[in-house]
Short mmCIF file of C-alpha atoms and ligand atoms in Angstrom, two decimals:
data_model
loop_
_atom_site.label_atom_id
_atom_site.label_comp_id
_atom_site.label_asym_id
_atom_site.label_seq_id
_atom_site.Cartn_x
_atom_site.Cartn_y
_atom_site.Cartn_z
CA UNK A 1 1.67 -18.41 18.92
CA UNK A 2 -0.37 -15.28 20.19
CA UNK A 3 0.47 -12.30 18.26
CA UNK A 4 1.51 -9.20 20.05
CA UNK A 5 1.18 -5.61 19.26
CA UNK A 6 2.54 -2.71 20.27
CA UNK A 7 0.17 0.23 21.84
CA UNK A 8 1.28 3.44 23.24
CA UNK A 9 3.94 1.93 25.30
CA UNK A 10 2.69 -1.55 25.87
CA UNK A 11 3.59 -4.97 24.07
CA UNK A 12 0.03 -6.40 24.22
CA UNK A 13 -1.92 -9.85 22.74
CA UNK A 14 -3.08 -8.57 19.95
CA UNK A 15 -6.79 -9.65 21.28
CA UNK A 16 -6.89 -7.48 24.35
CA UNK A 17 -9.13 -4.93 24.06
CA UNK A 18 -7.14 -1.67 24.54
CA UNK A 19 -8.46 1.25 22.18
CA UNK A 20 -10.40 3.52 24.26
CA UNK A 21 -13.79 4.57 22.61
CA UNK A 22 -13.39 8.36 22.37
CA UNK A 23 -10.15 7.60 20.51
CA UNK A 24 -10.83 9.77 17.11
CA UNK A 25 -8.88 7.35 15.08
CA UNK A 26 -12.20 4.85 15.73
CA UNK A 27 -14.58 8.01 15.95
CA UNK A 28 -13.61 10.53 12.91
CA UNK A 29 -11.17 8.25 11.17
CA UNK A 30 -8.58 10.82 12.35
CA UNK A 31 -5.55 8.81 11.75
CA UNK A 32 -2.63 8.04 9.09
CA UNK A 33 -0.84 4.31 8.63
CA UNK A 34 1.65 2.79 7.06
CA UNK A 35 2.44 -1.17 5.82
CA UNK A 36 5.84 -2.26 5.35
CA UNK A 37 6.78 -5.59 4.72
CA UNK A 38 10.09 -7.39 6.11
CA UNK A 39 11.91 -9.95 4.43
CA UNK A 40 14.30 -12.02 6.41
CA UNK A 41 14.05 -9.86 9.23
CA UNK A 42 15.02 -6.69 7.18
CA UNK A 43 12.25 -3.87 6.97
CA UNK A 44 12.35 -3.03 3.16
CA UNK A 45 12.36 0.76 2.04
CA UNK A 46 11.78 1.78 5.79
CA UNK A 47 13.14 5.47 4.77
CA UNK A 48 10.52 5.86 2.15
CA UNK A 49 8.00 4.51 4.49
CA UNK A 50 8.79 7.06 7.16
CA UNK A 51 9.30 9.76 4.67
CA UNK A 52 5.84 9.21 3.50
CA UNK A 53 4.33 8.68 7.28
CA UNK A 54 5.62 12.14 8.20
CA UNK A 55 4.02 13.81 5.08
CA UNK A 56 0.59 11.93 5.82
CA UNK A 57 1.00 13.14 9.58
CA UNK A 58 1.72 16.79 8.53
CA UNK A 59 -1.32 16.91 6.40
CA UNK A 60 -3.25 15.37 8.59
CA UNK A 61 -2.69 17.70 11.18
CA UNK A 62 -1.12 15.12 13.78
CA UNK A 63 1.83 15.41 15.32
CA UNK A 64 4.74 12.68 15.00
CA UNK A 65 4.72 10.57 18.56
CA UNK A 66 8.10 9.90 18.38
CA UNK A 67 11.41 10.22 16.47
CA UNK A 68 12.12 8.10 13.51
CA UNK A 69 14.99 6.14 15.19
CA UNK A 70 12.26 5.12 18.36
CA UNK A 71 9.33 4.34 15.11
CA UNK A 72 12.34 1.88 13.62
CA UNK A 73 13.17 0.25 16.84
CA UNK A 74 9.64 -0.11 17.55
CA UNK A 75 8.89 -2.19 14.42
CA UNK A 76 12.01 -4.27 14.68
CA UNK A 77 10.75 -4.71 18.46
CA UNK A 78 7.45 -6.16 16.79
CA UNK A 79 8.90 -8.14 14.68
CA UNK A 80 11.17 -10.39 17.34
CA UNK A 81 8.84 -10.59 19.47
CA UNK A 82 6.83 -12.06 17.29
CA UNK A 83 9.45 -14.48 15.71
CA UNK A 84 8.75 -12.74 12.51
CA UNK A 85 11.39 -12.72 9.79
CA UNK A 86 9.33 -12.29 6.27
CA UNK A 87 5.90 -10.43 7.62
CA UNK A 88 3.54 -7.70 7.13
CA UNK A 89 3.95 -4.56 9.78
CA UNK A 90 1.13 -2.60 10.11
CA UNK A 91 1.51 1.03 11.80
CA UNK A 92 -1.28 3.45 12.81
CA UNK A 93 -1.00 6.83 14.42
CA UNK A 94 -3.97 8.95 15.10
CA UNK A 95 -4.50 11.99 16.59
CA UNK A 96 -5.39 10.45 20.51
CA UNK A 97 -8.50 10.23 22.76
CA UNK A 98 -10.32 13.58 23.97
CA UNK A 99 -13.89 13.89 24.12
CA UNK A 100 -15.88 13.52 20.77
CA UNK A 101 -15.44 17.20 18.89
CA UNK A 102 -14.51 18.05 15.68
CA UNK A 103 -11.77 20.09 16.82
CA UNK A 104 -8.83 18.98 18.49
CA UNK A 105 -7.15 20.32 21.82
CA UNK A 106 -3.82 20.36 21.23
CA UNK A 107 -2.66 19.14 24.70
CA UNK A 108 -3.97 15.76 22.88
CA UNK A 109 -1.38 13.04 22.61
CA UNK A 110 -1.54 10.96 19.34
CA UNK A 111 -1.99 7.09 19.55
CA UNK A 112 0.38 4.93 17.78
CA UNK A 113 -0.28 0.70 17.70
CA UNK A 114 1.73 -1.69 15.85
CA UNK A 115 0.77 -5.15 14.58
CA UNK A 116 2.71 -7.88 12.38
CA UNK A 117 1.60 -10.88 10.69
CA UNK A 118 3.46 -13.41 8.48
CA UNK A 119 4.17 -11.92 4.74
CA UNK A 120 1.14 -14.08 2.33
CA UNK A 121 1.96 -12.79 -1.30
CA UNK A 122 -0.30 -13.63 -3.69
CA UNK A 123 0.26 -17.55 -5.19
CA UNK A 124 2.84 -18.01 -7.25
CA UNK A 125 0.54 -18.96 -9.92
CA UNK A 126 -0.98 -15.07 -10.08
CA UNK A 127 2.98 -14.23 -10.76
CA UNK A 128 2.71 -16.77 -13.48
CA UNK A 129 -0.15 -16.22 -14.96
CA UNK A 130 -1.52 -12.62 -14.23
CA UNK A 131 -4.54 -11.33 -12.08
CA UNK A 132 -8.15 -10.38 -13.31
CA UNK A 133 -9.12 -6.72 -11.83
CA UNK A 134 -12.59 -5.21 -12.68
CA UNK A 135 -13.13 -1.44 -12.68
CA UNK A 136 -15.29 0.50 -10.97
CA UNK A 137 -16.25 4.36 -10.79
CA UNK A 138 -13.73 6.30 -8.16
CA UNK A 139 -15.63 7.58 -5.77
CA UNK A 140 -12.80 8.41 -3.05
CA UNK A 141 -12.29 12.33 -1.81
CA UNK A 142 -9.84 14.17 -3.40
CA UNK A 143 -6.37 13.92 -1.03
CA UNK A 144 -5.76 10.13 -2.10
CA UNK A 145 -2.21 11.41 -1.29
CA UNK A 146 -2.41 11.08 2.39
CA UNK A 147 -2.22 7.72 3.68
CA UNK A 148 -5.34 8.19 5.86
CA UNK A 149 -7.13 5.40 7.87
CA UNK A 150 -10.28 6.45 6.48
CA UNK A 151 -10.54 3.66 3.47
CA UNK A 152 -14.86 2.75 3.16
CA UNK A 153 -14.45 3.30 -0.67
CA UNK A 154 -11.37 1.13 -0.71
CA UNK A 155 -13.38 -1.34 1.04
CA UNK A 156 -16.32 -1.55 -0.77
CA UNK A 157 -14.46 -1.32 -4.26
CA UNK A 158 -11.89 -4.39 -3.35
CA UNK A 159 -14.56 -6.22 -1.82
CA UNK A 160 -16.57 -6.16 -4.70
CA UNK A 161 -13.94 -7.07 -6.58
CA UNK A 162 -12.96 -10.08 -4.52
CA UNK A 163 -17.15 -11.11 -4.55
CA UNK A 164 -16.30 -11.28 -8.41
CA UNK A 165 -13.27 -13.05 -8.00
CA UNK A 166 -11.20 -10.30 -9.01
CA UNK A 167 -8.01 -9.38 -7.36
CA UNK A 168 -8.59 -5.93 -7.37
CA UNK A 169 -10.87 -2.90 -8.58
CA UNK A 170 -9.13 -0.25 -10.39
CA UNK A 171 -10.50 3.18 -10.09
CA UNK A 172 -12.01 5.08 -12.91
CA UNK A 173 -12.27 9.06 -12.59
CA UNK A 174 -15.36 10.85 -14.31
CA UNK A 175 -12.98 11.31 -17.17
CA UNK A 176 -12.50 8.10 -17.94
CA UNK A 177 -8.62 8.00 -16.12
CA UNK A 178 -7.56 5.30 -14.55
CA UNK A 179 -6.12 6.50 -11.16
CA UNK A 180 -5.09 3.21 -9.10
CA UNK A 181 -6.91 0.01 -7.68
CA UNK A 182 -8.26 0.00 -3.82
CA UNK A 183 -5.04 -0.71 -2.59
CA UNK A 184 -2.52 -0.73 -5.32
CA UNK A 185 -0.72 1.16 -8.04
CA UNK A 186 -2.06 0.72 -12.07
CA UNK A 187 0.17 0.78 -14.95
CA UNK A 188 0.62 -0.29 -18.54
CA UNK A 189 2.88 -0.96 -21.10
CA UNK A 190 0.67 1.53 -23.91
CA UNK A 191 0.25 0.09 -27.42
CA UNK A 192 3.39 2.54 -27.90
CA UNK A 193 5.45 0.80 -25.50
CA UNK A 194 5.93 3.68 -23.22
CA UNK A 195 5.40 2.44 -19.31
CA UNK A 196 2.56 4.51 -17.87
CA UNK A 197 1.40 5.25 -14.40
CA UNK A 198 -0.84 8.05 -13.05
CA UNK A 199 1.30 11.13 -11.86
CA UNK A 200 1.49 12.08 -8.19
CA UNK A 201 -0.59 14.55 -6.83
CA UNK A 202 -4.33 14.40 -4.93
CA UNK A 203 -5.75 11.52 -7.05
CA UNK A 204 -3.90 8.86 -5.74
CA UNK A 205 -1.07 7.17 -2.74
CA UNK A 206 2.01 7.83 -4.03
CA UNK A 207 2.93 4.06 -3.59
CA UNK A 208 6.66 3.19 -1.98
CA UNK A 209 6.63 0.12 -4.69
CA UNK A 210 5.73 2.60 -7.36
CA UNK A 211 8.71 4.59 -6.66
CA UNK A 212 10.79 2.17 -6.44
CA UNK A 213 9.50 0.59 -9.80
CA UNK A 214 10.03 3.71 -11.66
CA UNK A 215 13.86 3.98 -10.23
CA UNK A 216 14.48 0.23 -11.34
CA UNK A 217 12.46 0.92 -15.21
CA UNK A 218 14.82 4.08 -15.62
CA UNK A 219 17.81 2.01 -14.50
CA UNK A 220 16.79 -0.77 -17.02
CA UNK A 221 16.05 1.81 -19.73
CA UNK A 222 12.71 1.07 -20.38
CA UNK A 223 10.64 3.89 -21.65
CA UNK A 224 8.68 5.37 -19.13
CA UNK A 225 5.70 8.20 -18.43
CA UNK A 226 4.31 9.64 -15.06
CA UNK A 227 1.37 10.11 -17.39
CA UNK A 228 -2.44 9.13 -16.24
CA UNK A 229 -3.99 6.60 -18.99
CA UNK A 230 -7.53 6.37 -19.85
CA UNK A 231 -9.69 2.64 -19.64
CA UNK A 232 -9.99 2.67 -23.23
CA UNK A 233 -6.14 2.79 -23.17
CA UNK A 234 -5.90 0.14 -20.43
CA UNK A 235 -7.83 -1.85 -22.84
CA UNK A 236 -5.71 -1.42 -25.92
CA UNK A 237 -2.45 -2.03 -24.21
CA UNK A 238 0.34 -4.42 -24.48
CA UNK A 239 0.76 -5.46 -20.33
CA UNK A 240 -0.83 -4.22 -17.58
CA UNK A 241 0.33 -4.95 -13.95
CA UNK A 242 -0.15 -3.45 -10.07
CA UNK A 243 2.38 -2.28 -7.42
CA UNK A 244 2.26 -2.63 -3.88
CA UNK A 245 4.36 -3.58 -0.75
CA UNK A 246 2.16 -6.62 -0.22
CA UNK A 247 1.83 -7.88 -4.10
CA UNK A 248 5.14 -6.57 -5.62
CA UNK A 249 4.76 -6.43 -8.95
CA UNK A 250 1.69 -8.38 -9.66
CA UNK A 251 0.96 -9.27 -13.32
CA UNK A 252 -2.51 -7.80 -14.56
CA UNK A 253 -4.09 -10.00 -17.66
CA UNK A 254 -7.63 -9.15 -17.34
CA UNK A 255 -9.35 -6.18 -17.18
CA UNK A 256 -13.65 -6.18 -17.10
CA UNK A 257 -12.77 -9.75 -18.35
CA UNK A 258 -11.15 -9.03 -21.74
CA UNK A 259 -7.58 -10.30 -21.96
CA UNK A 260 -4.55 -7.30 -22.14
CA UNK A 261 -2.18 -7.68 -24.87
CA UNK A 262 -1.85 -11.77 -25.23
CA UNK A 263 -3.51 -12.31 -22.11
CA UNK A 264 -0.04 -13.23 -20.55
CA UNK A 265 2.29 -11.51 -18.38
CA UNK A 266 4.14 -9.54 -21.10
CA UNK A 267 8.73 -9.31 -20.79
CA UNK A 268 8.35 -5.49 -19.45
CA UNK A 269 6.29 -6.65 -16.42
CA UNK A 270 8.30 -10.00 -16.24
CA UNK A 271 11.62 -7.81 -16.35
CA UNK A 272 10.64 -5.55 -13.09
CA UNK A 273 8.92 -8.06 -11.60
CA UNK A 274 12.25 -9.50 -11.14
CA UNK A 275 14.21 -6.76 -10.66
CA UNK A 276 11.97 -5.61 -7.86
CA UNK A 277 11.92 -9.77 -6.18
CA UNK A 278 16.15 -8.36 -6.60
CA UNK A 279 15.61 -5.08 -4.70
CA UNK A 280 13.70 -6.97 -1.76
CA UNK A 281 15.91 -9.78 -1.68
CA UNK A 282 13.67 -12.09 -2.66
CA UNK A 283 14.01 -14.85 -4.64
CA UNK A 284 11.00 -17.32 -4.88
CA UNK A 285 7.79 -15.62 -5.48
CA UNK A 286 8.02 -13.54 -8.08
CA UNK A 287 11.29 -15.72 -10.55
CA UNK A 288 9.31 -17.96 -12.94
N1 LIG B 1 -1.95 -0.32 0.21
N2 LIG B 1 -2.66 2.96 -3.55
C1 LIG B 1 -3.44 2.68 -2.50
C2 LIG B 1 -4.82 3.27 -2.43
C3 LIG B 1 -2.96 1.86 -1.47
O1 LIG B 1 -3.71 1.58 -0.40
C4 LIG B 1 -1.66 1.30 -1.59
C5 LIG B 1 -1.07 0.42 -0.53
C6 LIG B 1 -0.89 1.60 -2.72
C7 LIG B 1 0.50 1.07 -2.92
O2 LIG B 1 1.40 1.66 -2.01
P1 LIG B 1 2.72 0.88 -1.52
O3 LIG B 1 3.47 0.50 -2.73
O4 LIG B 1 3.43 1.90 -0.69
O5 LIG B 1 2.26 -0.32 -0.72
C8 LIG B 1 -1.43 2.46 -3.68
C9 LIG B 1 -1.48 -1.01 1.39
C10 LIG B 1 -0.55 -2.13 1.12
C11 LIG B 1 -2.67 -1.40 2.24
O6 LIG B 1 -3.50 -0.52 2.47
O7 LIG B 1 -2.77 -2.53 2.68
#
């Protein structure tokens, strides 16, 4: 079945060519998105996405196309038309087409474009067994917190991950802090115990998953620190795992090749792994 995607107005094969050149999304990387997955049909956390879509729009000086209610039927529009029921909706708005300049007129109307695709989570067997991730140095600018569109350093750190057959690069500040990976949230189980995961602020996307993982460790009473973590501690701790919409909570054994902890998912990432597969209302991938 062709896939169709939405564009300023228009439901549109997703192969038509229909971004105009001078659009400054595709000239200065002038743009904000958002992924959200659905599952059966249902677009998890939506709130949190569009709470977090606003911010990145306000920041990044663009104003919102539409109202929130319009943004929601638009995505559930996306997904029936594209028979859709567990699938990945992309969402891009960026600040509209105007002749190349740095600055902006403001009579300029943003462009917003929607795709889907089916949901692919990682194999059940990187639930079961855990994930390899290699580090590299971060060399992203400092507002990580906006959800911008301009991702090279993301690219190039997950791709060379992937040519190493890692499943994702965590990013290493000049002080030796682990931030987050290329396109996921990093956290540990410390060799105290304590649950750790980088703070929000400039250094890094505050991730929907991660939020919602830190509401479900507090509910299960599992000691827990918005606190950043060096590689060294990485290296010493018990379990490691990554958040994000697309992997849930993806078990992390590996890091630079050395095994973390026993070099199997440990029970605190086994615990909200399932208690996040709960929250989505899913039940295969991530239940052993
Ligand atoms: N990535 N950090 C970065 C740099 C990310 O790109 C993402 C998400 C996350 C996790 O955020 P969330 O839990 O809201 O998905 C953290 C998406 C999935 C992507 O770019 O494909």
């Amino acid at each position: 079945m062709t896939r169709i995607a939405y564009l300023d107005g228009r439901f549109l094969p997703i192969a038509t060519p229909a971004v105009a050149v001078e659009d400054r999304g595709l000239q200065f990387a002038h743009g904000v998105y958002e992924v959200i997955k659905a599952i059966g049909g249902r677009l998890v956390d939506l709130e949190r996405h569009l709470d977090r879509l606003e911010r990145s729009l306000a920041e990044a000086a663009i104003p919102m196309p539409t109202s929130r209610a319009v943004l929601a039927l638009l995505l559930e529009e996306c997904l029936r038309r594209n028979r859709l029921r567990d699938a990945v909706v992309y969402l891009q708005i960026d600040r509209g087409v105007a002749e190349r300049n740095h600055v902006c007129p403001e009579s300029v109307e943003p462009t917003l474009f929607i795709t889907v695709r089916p949901l692919r989570l990682p194999a059940q067997e990187e639930y079961e067994q855990g994930v390899a991730v290699i580090t590299l140095p971060d060399e992203r600018w400092a507002r990580c917190d906006i959800k911008s569109v301009s991702l090279l350093p993301n690219v190039l750190a997950r791709s060379r991950a992937a040519a190493l057959g890692a499943r994702e690069a965590w990013l290493v500040d000049a002080g030796g802090v682990v931030t987050e990976g290329s396109a996921s949230n990093a956290w540990i189980v410390d060799a105290a115990g304590v649950l750790r995961t980088h703070p929000l602020g400039p250094r890094i996307l505050g991730g929907v998953t991660r939020s919602v993982v830190l509401e479900l460790a507090h509910a299960q009473g599992i000691p827990v620190a918005e606190r950043a973590f060096t590689l060294a501690e990485a290296a010493a701790a018990r379990e490691a795992f990554l958040t994000s919409t697309t992997s849930l909570v993806l078990p992390v054994t590996r890091i630079d090749g050395r095994p973390i902890g026993d070099g199997r998912p440990g029970p605190v990432t086994r615990s909200l792994a399932r208690a996040y597969a709960a929250h989505i209302g899913f039940k295969s991938a991530a239940e052993e």
